[in-house]
């Protein structure tokens, strides 16, 4: 069910892209940096609590459609050592998840003035690494990420805007665990950040 939801969100944005792009042919380009708060499925990422971090991306907009590519990293506290796939560890460790992703966006016909809401999808590859005292320990764990959500771009001044949003993220482990399983599960993500350049797409979605 979670996988179908994630695929539906991503597919809906991609399916609308050809229609959305016809409203304006002048492309826009922006760079973005955001703070991120994320919850992850512990079945895929054993022992992890919610995480805080950041993401950066570059976005190309054509008409009411935009495509972004970027990277995020979140830092997580870790629960009891008994839940970890690392023999001999103590609870005093942390972890980070690094994700390289592609994010299509579709501006909604609800924007007014400097306010532009949008839907987004996301597909990426996540990598979990446990750490202690800044040193990496154990093997890296890879996972597929699919999802989507809703956001809004609020232009503050010419060429600068806020980007606020959040959504659902589904993960599936990229390799089989020691018990023979290949688990999957869902989580969430919220973000708040700054967008520089390309605010013509934000200010005038073309509807």
Short mmCIF file of C-alpha atoms in Angstrom, two decimals:
data_model
loop_
_atom_site.label_atom_id
_atom_site.label_comp_id
_atom_site.label_asym_id
_atom_site.label_seq_id
_atom_site.Cartn_x
_atom_site.Cartn_y
_atom_site.Cartn_z
CA UNK A 1 0.00 0.00 0.00
CA UNK A 2 2.77 2.44 0.94
CA UNK A 3 4.65 1.69 -2.27
CA UNK A 4 1.51 2.24 -4.36
CA UNK A 5 0.91 5.59 -2.65
CA UNK A 6 4.46 6.76 -3.32
CA UNK A 7 4.29 5.65 -6.95
CA UNK A 8 0.91 7.34 -7.41
CA UNK A 9 2.25 10.67 -6.13
CA UNK A 10 5.29 10.49 -8.37
CA UNK A 11 3.31 9.34 -11.43
CA UNK A 12 0.69 12.07 -11.07
CA UNK A 13 3.31 14.82 -11.23
CA UNK A 14 5.14 13.23 -14.17
CA UNK A 15 1.92 12.59 -16.12
CA UNK A 16 0.94 16.27 -15.93
CA UNK A 17 4.36 17.55 -17.02
CA UNK A 18 3.75 17.77 -20.82
CA UNK A 19 0.53 19.76 -20.37
CA UNK A 20 2.03 22.03 -17.74
CA UNK A 21 5.15 22.83 -19.74
CA UNK A 22 3.23 24.35 -22.65
CA UNK A 23 2.15 27.46 -20.71
CA UNK A 24 5.53 29.14 -20.99
CA UNK A 25 8.63 28.16 -22.95
CA UNK A 26 11.09 30.50 -21.21
CA UNK A 27 13.06 28.34 -18.77
CA UNK A 28 13.98 29.42 -15.26
CA UNK A 29 16.90 28.24 -13.15
CA UNK A 30 17.25 28.35 -9.37
CA UNK A 31 19.41 26.99 -6.57
CA UNK A 32 17.91 26.00 -3.22
CA UNK A 33 19.06 25.19 0.30
CA UNK A 34 16.68 23.93 2.99
CA UNK A 35 16.57 22.67 6.52
CA UNK A 36 14.94 19.23 6.78
CA UNK A 37 13.19 17.21 9.49
CA UNK A 38 12.54 13.58 8.58
CA UNK A 39 11.02 10.47 10.07
CA UNK A 40 12.28 7.15 8.67
CA UNK A 41 11.03 3.54 8.83
CA UNK A 42 13.01 1.63 11.45
CA UNK A 43 12.40 -1.63 9.58
CA UNK A 44 14.66 -0.30 6.81
CA UNK A 45 16.96 1.80 9.03
CA UNK A 46 17.25 -0.16 12.32
CA UNK A 47 17.40 1.81 15.56
CA UNK A 48 17.04 5.29 14.06
CA UNK A 49 14.92 8.09 15.50
CA UNK A 50 13.70 11.16 13.63
CA UNK A 51 16.46 13.19 12.00
CA UNK A 52 17.40 16.78 11.27
CA UNK A 53 19.57 17.95 8.43
CA UNK A 54 19.73 19.89 5.19
CA UNK A 55 19.33 19.50 1.46
CA UNK A 56 20.55 21.41 -1.60
CA UNK A 57 19.21 21.25 -5.13
CA UNK A 58 19.21 22.91 -8.54
CA UNK A 59 15.84 23.42 -10.25
CA UNK A 60 14.98 23.98 -13.91
CA UNK A 61 11.48 25.32 -14.58
CA UNK A 62 9.63 25.23 -17.91
CA UNK A 63 6.12 26.61 -17.83
CA UNK A 64 4.33 25.22 -14.80
CA UNK A 65 6.58 22.17 -14.62
CA UNK A 66 9.99 22.04 -12.93
CA UNK A 67 12.58 19.35 -12.36
CA UNK A 68 15.11 19.41 -9.52
CA UNK A 69 18.17 17.35 -8.73
CA UNK A 70 19.91 17.42 -5.39
CA UNK A 71 21.31 15.80 -2.29
CA UNK A 72 20.13 15.68 1.32
CA UNK A 73 21.71 14.53 4.57
CA UNK A 74 19.92 13.97 7.87
CA UNK A 75 21.49 13.11 11.24
CA UNK A 76 19.75 10.66 13.56
CA UNK A 77 19.99 9.49 17.15
CA UNK A 78 20.19 5.73 17.53
CA UNK A 79 18.28 3.53 19.98
CA UNK A 80 19.56 0.54 21.92
CA UNK A 81 22.50 -1.40 20.55
CA UNK A 82 20.40 -4.56 20.50
CA UNK A 83 18.47 -3.15 17.52
CA UNK A 84 21.59 -2.53 15.42
CA UNK A 85 23.16 -4.81 12.81
CA UNK A 86 26.66 -4.03 14.19
CA UNK A 87 28.09 -6.55 16.69
CA UNK A 88 29.66 -5.15 19.84
CA UNK A 89 28.39 -1.58 19.53
CA UNK A 90 27.17 0.57 22.40
CA UNK A 91 24.10 2.83 22.43
CA UNK A 92 26.35 5.91 22.27
CA UNK A 93 26.42 6.12 18.49
CA UNK A 94 24.72 8.16 15.79
CA UNK A 95 23.89 7.80 12.12
CA UNK A 96 23.36 9.84 9.01
CA UNK A 97 21.38 9.20 5.83
CA UNK A 98 22.57 10.69 2.55
CA UNK A 99 20.13 10.76 -0.38
CA UNK A 100 20.69 11.72 -4.00
CA UNK A 101 17.33 12.49 -5.59
CA UNK A 102 15.34 13.82 -8.54
CA UNK A 103 12.22 15.90 -7.77
CA UNK A 104 9.65 16.85 -10.45
CA UNK A 105 7.26 19.67 -9.51
CA UNK A 106 3.93 20.91 -10.85
CA UNK A 107 2.67 24.40 -9.96
CA UNK A 108 -1.03 24.46 -9.00
CA UNK A 109 -3.54 26.99 -10.40
CA UNK A 110 -4.08 28.41 -6.93
CA UNK A 111 -1.30 30.95 -6.71
CA UNK A 112 -1.94 34.58 -5.92
CA UNK A 113 0.57 37.43 -6.11
CA UNK A 114 3.87 36.05 -4.80
CA UNK A 115 2.40 32.77 -3.49
CA UNK A 116 2.70 29.59 -5.63
CA UNK A 117 1.67 26.17 -4.29
CA UNK A 118 2.94 23.05 -6.03
CA UNK A 119 2.87 19.27 -5.98
CA UNK A 120 6.10 17.32 -6.09
CA UNK A 121 7.27 13.76 -6.57
CA UNK A 122 10.62 12.33 -5.53
CA UNK A 123 12.79 9.37 -6.50
CA UNK A 124 16.19 8.79 -4.96
CA UNK A 125 18.83 6.51 -3.56
CA UNK A 126 19.50 6.69 0.19
CA UNK A 127 22.58 5.49 2.07
CA UNK A 128 22.68 4.90 5.83
CA UNK A 129 25.96 5.09 7.74
CA UNK A 130 26.37 4.54 11.49
CA UNK A 131 29.00 6.67 13.24
CA UNK A 132 30.70 7.03 16.62
CA UNK A 133 32.80 10.04 17.61
CA UNK A 134 32.71 11.16 13.99
CA UNK A 135 34.10 7.86 12.66
CA UNK A 136 32.09 5.60 10.37
CA UNK A 137 31.38 2.08 11.66
CA UNK A 138 29.71 -0.95 10.17
CA UNK A 139 28.64 -1.40 6.58
CA UNK A 140 26.66 1.15 4.64
CA UNK A 141 23.02 0.32 3.96
CA UNK A 142 21.41 1.44 0.70
CA UNK A 143 17.69 1.96 0.08
CA UNK A 144 15.41 3.08 -2.73
CA UNK A 145 13.31 6.15 -1.96
CA UNK A 146 10.02 7.10 -3.65
CA UNK A 147 7.46 9.66 -2.56
CA UNK A 148 5.92 13.07 -2.98
CA UNK A 149 4.03 15.85 -1.29
CA UNK A 150 2.99 19.48 -1.46
CA UNK A 151 4.83 22.75 -1.02
CA UNK A 152 4.65 26.46 -1.66
CA UNK A 153 7.07 29.06 -2.94
CA UNK A 154 6.72 32.55 -1.48
CA UNK A 155 8.64 35.30 -3.25
CA UNK A 156 10.23 37.65 -0.72
CA UNK A 157 11.92 39.99 -3.19
CA UNK A 158 13.07 39.81 -6.80
CA UNK A 159 15.17 36.69 -7.23
CA UNK A 160 14.69 35.40 -3.66
CA UNK A 161 11.90 33.20 -2.30
CA UNK A 162 11.04 30.88 0.57
CA UNK A 163 10.34 27.23 -0.21
CA UNK A 164 8.14 25.41 2.33
CA UNK A 165 6.76 21.91 2.07
CA UNK A 166 6.44 18.37 3.26
CA UNK A 167 5.36 14.92 2.19
CA UNK A 168 5.52 11.15 2.36
CA UNK A 169 8.60 9.01 1.68
CA UNK A 170 8.65 5.25 1.07
CA UNK A 171 11.89 3.28 1.39
CA UNK A 172 12.88 -0.23 0.39
CA UNK A 173 16.14 -1.82 1.49
CA UNK A 174 18.59 -2.26 -1.36
CA UNK A 175 20.02 -5.52 -0.04
CA UNK A 176 18.73 -8.54 1.86
CA UNK A 177 19.08 -8.43 5.65
CA UNK A 178 20.71 -11.23 7.66
CA UNK A 179 17.31 -12.75 8.45
CA UNK A 180 16.55 -13.10 4.72
CA UNK A 181 14.13 -10.16 4.55
CA UNK A 182 14.22 -7.09 2.31
CA UNK A 183 12.06 -4.70 4.34
CA UNK A 184 10.25 -1.55 3.27
CA UNK A 185 8.31 1.18 5.03
CA UNK A 186 7.12 4.76 4.97
CA UNK A 187 8.13 7.99 6.66
CA UNK A 188 7.70 11.73 6.32
CA UNK A 189 9.70 14.85 5.56
CA UNK A 190 9.15 18.57 6.16
CA UNK A 191 11.43 21.32 4.89
CA UNK A 192 11.89 25.08 4.95
CA UNK A 193 14.47 26.81 2.83
CA UNK A 194 15.63 29.58 0.55
CA UNK A 195 15.37 29.68 -3.25
CA UNK A 196 17.60 32.02 -5.26
CA UNK A 197 16.91 32.79 -8.91
CA UNK A 198 14.07 31.43 -11.01
CA UNK A 199 11.34 33.17 -9.03
CA UNK A 200 9.50 34.00 -12.27
CA UNK A 201 8.26 30.41 -12.07
CA UNK A 202 7.23 31.04 -8.49
CA UNK A 203 5.65 34.43 -9.09
CA UNK A 204 3.83 33.63 -12.33
CA UNK A 205 2.92 29.96 -12.78
CA UNK A 206 1.25 30.71 -16.11
CA UNK A 207 -2.38 29.93 -15.40
#
